Structure formats: C-alpha cells, structure tokens
PDB file of C-alpha atoms and ligand atoms in Angstrom:
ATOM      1  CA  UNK H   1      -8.522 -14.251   7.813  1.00  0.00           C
ATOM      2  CA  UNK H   2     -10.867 -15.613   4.881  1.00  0.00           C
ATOM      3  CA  UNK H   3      -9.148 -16.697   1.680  1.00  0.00           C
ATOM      4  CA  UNK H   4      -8.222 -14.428  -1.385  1.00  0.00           C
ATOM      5  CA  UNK H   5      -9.501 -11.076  -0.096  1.00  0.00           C
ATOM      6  CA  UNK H   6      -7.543  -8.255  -0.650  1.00  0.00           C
ATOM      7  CA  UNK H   7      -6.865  -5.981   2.573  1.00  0.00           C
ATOM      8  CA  UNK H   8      -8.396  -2.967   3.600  1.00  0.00           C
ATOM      9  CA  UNK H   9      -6.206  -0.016   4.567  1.00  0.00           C
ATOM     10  CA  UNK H  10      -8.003   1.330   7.610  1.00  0.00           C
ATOM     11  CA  UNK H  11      -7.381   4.457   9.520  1.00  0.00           C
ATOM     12  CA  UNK H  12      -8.791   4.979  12.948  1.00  0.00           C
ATOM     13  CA  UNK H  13      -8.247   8.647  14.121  1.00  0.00           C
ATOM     14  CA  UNK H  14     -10.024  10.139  17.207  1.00  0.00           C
ATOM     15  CA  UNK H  15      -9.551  12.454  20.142  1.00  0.00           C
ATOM     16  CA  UNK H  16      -6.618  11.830  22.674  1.00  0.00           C
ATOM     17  CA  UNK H  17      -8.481  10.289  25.353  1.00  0.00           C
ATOM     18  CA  UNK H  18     -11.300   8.285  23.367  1.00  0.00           C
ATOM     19  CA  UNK H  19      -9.572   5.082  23.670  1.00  0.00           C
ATOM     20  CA  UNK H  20      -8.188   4.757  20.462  1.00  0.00           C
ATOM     21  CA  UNK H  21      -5.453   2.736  21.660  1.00  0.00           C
ATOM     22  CA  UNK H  22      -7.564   0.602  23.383  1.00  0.00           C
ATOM     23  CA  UNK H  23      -9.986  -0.104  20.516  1.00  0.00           C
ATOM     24  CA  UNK H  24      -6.869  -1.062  18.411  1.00  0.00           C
ATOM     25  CA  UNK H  25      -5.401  -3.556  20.932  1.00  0.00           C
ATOM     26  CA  UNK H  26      -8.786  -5.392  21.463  1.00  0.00           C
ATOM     27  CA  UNK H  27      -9.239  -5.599  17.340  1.00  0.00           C
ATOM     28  CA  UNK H  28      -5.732  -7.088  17.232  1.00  0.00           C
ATOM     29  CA  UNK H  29      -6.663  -9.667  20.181  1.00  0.00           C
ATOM     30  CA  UNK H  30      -9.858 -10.497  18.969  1.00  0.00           C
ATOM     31  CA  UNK H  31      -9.734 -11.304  14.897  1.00  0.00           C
ATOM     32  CA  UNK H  32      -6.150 -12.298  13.133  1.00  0.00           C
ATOM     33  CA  UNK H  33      -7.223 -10.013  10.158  1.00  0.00           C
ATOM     34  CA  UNK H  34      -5.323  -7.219  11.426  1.00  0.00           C
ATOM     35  CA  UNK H  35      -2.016  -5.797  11.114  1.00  0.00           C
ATOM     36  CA  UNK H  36      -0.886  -2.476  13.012  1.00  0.00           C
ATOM     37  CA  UNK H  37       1.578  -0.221  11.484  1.00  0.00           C
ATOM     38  CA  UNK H  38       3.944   1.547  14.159  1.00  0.00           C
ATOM     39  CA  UNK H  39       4.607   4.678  13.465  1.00  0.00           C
ATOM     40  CA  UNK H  40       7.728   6.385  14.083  1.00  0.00           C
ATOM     41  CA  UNK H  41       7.123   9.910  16.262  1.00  0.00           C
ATOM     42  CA  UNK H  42       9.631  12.418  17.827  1.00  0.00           C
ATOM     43  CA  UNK H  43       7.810  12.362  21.134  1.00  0.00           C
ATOM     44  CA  UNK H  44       9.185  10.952  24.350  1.00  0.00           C
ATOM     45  CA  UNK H  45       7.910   7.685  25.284  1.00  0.00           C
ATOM     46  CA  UNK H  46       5.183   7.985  28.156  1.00  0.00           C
ATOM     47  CA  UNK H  47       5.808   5.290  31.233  1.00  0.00           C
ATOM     48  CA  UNK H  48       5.165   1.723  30.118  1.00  0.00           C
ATOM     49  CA  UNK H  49       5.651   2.121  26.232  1.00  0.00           C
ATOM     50  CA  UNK H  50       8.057   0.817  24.271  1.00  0.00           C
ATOM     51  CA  UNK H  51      10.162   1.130  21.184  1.00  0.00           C
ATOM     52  CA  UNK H  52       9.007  -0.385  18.038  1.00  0.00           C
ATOM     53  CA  UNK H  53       6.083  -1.769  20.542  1.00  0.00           C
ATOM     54  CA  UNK H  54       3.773   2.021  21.069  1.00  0.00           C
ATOM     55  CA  UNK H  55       6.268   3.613  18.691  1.00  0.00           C
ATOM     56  CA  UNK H  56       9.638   4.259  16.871  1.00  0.00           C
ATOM     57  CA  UNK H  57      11.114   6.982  18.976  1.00  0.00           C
ATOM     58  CA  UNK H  58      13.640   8.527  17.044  1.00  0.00           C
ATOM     59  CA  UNK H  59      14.997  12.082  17.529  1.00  0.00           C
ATOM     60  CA  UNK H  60      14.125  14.893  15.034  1.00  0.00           C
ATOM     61  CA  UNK H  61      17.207  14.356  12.739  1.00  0.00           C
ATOM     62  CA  UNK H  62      16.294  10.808  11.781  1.00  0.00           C
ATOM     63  CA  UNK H  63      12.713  11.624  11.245  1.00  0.00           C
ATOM     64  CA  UNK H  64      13.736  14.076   9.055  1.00  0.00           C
ATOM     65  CA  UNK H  65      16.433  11.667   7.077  1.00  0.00           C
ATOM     66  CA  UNK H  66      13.389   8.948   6.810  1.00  0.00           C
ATOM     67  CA  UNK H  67      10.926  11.759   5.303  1.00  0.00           C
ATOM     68  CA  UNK H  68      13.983  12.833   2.897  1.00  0.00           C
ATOM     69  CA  UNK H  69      14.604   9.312   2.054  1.00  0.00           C
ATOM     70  CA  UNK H  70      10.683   8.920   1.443  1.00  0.00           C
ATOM     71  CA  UNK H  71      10.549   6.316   3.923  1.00  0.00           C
ATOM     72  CA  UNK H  72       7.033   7.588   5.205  1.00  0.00           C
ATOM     73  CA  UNK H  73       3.793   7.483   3.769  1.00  0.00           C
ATOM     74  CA  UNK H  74       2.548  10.410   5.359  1.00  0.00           C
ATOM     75  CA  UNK H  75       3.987  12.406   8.113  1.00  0.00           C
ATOM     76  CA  UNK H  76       2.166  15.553  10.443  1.00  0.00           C
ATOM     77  CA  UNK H  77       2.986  17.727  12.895  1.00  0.00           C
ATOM     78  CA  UNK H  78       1.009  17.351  15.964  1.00  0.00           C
ATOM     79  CA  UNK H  79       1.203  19.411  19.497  1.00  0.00           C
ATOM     80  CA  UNK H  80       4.870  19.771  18.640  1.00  0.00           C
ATOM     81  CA  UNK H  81       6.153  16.628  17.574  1.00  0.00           C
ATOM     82  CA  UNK H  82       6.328  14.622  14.366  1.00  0.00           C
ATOM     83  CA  UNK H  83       4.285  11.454  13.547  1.00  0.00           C
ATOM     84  CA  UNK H  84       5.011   9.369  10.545  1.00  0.00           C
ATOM     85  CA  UNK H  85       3.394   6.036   8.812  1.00  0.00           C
ATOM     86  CA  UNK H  86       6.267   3.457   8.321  1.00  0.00           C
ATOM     87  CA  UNK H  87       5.861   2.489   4.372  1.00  0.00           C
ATOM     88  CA  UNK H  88       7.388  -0.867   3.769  1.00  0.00           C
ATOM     89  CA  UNK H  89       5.203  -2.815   6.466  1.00  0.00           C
ATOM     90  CA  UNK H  90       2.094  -1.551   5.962  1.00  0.00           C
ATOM     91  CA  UNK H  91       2.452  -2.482   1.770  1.00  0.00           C
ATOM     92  CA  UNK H  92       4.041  -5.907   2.315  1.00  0.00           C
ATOM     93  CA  UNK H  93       0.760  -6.914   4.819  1.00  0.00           C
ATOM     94  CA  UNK H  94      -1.945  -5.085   3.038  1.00  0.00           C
ATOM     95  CA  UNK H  95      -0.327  -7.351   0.426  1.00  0.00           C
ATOM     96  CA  UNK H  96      -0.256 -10.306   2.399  1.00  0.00           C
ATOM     97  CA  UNK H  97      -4.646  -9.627   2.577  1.00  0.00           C
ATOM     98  CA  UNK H  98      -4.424  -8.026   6.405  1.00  0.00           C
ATOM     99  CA  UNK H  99      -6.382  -5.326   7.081  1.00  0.00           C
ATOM    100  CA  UNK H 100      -3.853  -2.607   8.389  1.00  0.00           C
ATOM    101  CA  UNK H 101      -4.914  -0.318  10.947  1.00  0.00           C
ATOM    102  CA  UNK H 102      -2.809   3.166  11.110  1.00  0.00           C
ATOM    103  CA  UNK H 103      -4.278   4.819  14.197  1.00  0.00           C
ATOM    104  CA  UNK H 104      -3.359   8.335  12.874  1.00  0.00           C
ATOM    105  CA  UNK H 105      -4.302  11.801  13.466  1.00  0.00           C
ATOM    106  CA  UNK H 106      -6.357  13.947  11.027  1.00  0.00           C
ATOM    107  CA  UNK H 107      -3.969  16.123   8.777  1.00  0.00           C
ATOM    108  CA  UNK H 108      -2.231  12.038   8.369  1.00  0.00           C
ATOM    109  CA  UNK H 109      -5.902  10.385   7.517  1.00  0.00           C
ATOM    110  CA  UNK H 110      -6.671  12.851   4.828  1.00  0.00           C
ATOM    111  CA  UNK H 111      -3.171  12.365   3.135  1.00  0.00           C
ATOM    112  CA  UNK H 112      -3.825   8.797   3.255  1.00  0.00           C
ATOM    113  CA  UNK H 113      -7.074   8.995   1.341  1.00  0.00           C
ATOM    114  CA  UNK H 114      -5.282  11.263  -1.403  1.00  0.00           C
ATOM    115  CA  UNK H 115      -2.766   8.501  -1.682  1.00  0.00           C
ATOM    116  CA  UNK H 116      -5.036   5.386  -1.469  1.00  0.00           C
ATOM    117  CA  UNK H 117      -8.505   6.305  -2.110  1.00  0.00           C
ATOM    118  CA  UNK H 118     -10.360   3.299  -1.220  1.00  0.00           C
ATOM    119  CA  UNK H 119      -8.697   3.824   2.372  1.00  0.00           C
ATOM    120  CA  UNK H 120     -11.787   3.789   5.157  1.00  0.00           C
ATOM    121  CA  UNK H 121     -11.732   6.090   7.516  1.00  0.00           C
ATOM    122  CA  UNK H 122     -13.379   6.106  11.053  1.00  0.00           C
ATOM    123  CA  UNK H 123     -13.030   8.382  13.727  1.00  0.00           C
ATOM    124  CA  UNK H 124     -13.625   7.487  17.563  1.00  0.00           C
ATOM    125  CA  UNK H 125     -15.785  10.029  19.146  1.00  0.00           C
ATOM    126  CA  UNK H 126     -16.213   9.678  23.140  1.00  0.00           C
ATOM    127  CA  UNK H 127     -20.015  10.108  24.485  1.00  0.00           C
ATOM    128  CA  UNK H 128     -19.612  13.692  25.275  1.00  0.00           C
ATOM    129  CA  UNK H 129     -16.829  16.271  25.502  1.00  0.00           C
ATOM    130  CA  UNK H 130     -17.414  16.171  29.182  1.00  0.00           C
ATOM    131  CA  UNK H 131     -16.530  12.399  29.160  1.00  0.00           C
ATOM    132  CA  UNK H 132     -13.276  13.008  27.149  1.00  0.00           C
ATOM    133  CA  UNK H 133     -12.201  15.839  29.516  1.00  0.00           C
ATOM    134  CA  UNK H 134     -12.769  13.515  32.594  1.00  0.00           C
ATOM    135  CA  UNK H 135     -10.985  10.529  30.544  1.00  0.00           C
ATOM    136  CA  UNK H 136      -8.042  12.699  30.032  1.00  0.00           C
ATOM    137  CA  UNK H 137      -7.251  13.739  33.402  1.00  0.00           C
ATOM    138  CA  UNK H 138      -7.890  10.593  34.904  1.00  0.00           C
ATOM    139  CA  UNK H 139      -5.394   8.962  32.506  1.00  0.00           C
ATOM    140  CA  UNK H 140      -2.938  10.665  35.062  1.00  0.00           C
ATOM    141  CA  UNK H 141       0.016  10.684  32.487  1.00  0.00           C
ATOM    142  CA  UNK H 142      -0.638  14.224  31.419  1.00  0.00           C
ATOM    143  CA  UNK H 143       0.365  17.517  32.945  1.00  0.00           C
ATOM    144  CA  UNK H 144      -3.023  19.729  33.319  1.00  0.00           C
ATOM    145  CA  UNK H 145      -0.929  22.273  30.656  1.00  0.00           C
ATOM    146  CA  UNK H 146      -1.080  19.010  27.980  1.00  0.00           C
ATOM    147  CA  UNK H 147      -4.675  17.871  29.341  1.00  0.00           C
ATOM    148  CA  UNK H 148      -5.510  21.598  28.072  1.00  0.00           C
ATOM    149  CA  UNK H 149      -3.705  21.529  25.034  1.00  0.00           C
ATOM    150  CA  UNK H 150      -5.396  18.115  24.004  1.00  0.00           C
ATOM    151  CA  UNK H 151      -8.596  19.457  24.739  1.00  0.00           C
ATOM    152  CA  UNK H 152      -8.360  22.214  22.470  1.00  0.00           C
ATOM    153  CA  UNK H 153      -6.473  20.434  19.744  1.00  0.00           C
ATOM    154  CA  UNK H 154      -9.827  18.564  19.636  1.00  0.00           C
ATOM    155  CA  UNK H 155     -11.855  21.171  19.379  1.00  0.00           C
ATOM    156  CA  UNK H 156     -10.294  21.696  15.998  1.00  0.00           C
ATOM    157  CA  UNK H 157     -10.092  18.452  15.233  1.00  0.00           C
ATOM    158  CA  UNK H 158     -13.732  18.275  15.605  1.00  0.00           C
ATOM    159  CA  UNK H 159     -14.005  20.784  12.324  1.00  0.00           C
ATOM    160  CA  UNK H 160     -13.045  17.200  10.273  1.00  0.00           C
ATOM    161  CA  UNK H 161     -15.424  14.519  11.013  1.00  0.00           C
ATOM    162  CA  UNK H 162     -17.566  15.076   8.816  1.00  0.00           C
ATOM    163  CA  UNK H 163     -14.688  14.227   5.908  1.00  0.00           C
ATOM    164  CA  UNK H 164     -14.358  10.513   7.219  1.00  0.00           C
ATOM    165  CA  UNK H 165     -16.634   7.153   6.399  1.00  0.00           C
ATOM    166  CA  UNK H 166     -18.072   6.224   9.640  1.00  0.00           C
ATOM    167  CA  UNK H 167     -17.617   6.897  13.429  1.00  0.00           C
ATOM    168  CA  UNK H 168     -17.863   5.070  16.108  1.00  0.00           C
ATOM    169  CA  UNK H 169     -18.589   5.893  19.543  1.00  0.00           C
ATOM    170  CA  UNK H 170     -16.470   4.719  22.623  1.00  0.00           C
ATOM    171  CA  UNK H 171     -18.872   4.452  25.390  1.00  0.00           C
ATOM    172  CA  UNK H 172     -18.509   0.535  26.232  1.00  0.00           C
ATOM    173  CA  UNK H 173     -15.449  -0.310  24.628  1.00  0.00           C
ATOM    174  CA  UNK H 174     -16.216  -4.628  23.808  1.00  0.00           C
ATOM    175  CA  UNK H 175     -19.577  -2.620  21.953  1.00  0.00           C
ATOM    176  CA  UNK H 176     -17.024  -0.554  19.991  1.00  0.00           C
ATOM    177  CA  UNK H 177     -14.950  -3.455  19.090  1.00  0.00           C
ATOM    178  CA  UNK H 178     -17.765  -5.121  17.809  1.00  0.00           C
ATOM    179  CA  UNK H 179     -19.287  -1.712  15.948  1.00  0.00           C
ATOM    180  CA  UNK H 180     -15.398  -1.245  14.287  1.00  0.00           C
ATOM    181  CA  UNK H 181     -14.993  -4.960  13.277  1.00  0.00           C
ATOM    182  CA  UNK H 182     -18.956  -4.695  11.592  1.00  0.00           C
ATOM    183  CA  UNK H 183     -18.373  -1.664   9.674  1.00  0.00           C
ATOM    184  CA  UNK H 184     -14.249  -3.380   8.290  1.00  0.00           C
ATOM    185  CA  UNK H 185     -16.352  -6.493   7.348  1.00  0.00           C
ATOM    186  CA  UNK H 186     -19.167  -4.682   5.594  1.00  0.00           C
ATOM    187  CA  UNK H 187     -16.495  -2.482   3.760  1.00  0.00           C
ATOM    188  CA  UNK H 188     -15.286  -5.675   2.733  1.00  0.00           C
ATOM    189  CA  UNK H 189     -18.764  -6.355   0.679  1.00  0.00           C
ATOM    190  CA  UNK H 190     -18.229  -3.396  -1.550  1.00  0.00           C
ATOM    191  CA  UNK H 191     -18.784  -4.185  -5.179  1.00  0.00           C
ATOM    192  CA  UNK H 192     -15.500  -2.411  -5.818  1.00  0.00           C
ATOM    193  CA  UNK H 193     -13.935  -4.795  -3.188  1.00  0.00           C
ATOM    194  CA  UNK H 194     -15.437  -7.805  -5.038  1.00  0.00           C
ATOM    195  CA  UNK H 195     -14.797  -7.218  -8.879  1.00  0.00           C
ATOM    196  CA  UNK H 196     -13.025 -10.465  -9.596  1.00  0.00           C
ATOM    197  CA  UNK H 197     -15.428 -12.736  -7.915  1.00  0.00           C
ATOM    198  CA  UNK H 198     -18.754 -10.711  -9.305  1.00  0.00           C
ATOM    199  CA  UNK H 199     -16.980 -11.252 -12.972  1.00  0.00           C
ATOM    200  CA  UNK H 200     -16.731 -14.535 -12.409  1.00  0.00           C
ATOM    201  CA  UNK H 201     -20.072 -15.213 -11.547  1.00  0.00           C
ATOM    202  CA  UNK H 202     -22.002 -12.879 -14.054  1.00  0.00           C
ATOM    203  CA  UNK H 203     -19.700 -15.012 -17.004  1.00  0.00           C
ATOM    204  CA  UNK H 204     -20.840 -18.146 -15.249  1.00  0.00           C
ATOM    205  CA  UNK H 205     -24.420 -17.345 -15.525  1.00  0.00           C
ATOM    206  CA  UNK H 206     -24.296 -15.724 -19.300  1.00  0.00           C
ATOM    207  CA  UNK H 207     -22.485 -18.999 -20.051  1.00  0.00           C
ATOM    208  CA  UNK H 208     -25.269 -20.930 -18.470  1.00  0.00           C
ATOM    209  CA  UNK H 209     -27.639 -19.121 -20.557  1.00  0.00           C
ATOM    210  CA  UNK H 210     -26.609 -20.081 -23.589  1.00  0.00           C
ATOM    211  CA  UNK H 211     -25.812 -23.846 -22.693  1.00  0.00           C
ATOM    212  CA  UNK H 212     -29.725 -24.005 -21.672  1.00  0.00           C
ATOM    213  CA  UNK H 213     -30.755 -21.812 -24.743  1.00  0.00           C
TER     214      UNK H 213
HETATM  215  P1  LIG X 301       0.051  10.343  21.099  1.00  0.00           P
HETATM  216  O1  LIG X 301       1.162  11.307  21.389  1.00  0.00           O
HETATM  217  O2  LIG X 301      -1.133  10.554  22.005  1.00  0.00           O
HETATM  218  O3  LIG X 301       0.532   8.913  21.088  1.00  0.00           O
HETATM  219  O4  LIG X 301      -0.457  10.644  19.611  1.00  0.00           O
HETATM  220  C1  LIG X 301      -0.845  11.926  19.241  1.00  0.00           C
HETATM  221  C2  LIG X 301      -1.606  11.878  17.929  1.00  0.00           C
HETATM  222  O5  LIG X 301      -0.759  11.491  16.863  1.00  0.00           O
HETATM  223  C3  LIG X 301      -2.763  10.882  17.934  1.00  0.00           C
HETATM  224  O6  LIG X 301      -3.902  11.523  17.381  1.00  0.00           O
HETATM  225  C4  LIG X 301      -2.277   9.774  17.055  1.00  0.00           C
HETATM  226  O7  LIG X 301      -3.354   9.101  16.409  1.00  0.00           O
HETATM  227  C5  LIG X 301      -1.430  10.547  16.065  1.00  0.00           C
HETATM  228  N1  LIG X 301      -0.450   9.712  15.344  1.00  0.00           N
HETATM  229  C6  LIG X 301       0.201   8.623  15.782  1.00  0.00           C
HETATM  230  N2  LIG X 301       0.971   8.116  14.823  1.00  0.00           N
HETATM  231  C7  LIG X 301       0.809   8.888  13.719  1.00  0.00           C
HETATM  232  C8  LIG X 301       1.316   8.859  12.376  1.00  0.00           C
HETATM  233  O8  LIG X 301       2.093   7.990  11.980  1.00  0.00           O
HETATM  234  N3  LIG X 301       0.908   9.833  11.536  1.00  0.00           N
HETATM  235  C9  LIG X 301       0.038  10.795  11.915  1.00  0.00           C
HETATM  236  N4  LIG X 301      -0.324  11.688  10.993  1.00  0.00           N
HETATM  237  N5  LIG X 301      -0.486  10.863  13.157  1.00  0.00           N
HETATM  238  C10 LIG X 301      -0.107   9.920  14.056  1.00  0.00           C
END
C-alpha cells in the first residue's frame, strides 16, 4: 500500500453471474491495498460459504435490530432477502488508507454515493447476455426458477449503468483484474485525491520564486 494516501471507497456491483466474486478475490490476492467489507444478508448460505467469510447470515429479526440500531451503512432488498454494509469496518480501514471494496447491488451503490460522494463506482458487465445466461446455469447452485429470476432482475438492473464511473467487462478474468486495479489507481491521481500534496508543492515553488527574485 503506498504511504499517506487516503483510501478509496469502492463499490463493485454487477450481474449475478459476471464474476463479481471472483474479480474481488483475485484483487484481494493480488495487491494488499484492499480491504473487503462483509456484509450481513438474510439469505441462506449456498454450499461452501461461510459465516463472516461470504457473509453474516443472520435471520430477519437481527437484521432488522442492526438497521434500527444504525449499524448499517446502507441496506436493500434484493430477490427477497436483505443485504446490508457492516459500518464500523469499512470506516476504521478506509481510515487505516485501504481501499474498501463493498461488492453491492445497485439500489446499495447509489445510497453509497449519496452518503460518500467521492465513492467510485464500477459495474461488471459479462460479454453478452447470452454469456451471463450460460454462466448462470452452469454455476449449478441455482434452481432454473432463481436462474430466471436473476436473469430478469438484470434486465432491470441494466436500466442503471449508466449512473456509475466506469465498467469493466469480465471476459478473461486476470484482464479484468488488471482493468479494475488500473482504473482504483488512476482514481487515486484525482486532484481532489491529492490536495495536500499539490498545496505543498505549488507553496514550494511560489516560495522558490521569491528566494530567486
Ligand atoms: P448473492 O445472493 O448472489 O450473494 O447477492 C445478491 C446481490 O446482493 C448481489 O448483487 C450482491 O452484490 C448484493 N449484495 C451483497 N451484499 C450487499 C450489501 O451489503 N448491500 C447491498 N445493497 N447489496 C448487497
């Protein structure tokens, strides 16, 4: 992680199926400038995931007590279960300078850029729609009645691209690493991201000025 930077809040949203998860994971393996925030979700957990791992699974009454207790950042409702962003972790590491992914659905990214506008926002588009489809249903986890559901849950979600900063496309996923960590680094030269140092510098050089003068 370099020195002194301030961290980037960064939400990654996408279709079920576009390898969201995967992106995430190989971002987290590959550069230490990354923190992930678990979210806490009324789902049940598929095979293989784990609590406080994938998720917090808690049942409906305590994700209600944590959004009364305004324990969550931002909460939705998604294909009948709740999804919530965690608060305390992801301020104590964006304050700590990581860059903290929340890999978050749409009605959840656009609450996040109310709260903290200089949040980026990228959303993971597949090649095609006939890629996702195929992706879905060979994921095997899914009945075809949730494979259906998914697909036309992103057929609205589609309406909201347009509203985030960049996408990126999943077709080879080490590409879409690479595209994800490029576009995080070059939010990271934003003027607005820089104020302090460019400050610093522009007094330097007036100072300069008059020394030579
Ligand atoms: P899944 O059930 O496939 O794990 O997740 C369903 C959707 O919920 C995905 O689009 C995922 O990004 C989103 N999601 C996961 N955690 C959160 C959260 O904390 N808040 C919101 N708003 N969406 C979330």
């Amino acid at each position: 992680m370099k020195e002194g930077r301030e961290g980037i809040l960064v939400v990654i949203s996408g279709f079920a199926g576009t390898g969201k998860g995967t992106l995430v994971k190989g971002l987290l393996e590959k550069y230490d400038n990354y923190a992930l925030s678990v979210s806490m979700t009324t789902r049940n957990p598929r095979p293989g995931e784990e609590d406080g791992v994938s998720y917090f699974f808690v049942s409906r009454e305590k994700f209600e007590e944590t959004i009364a207790a305004q324990g969550l950042i931002e909460y939705a409702s998604y294909c009948d279960n709740y999804y919530g962003t965690p608060k305390a972790y992801v301020e104590e590491q964006l304050k700590q300078g990581k860059d903290v992914i929340l890999e978050i659905e749409i009605q959840g990214a656009l609450k996040i850029r109310e709260i903290y506008p200089t949040a980026l926002l990228l959303f993971v588009m597949p090649p095609s729609a006939q890629i996702l489809r195929d992706r879905l249903i060979g994921r095997g986890t899914e009945t075809p009645e949730v494979v259906k559901k998914r697909m036309d849950r992103a057929a609205q979600e589609s309406e909201g691209i347009e509203q985030y900063d960049y996408i990126v496309v999943n077709d080879k996923i080490e590409q879409c690493i690479e595209d994800t960590h490029a576009i995080i680094e070059a939010a990271h030269c934003k003027p607005f991201r820089n104020e302090r140092f460019i400050q610093t510098v522009r007094e330097d050089l007036y100072r300069m000025k008059t020394e030579t003068n």
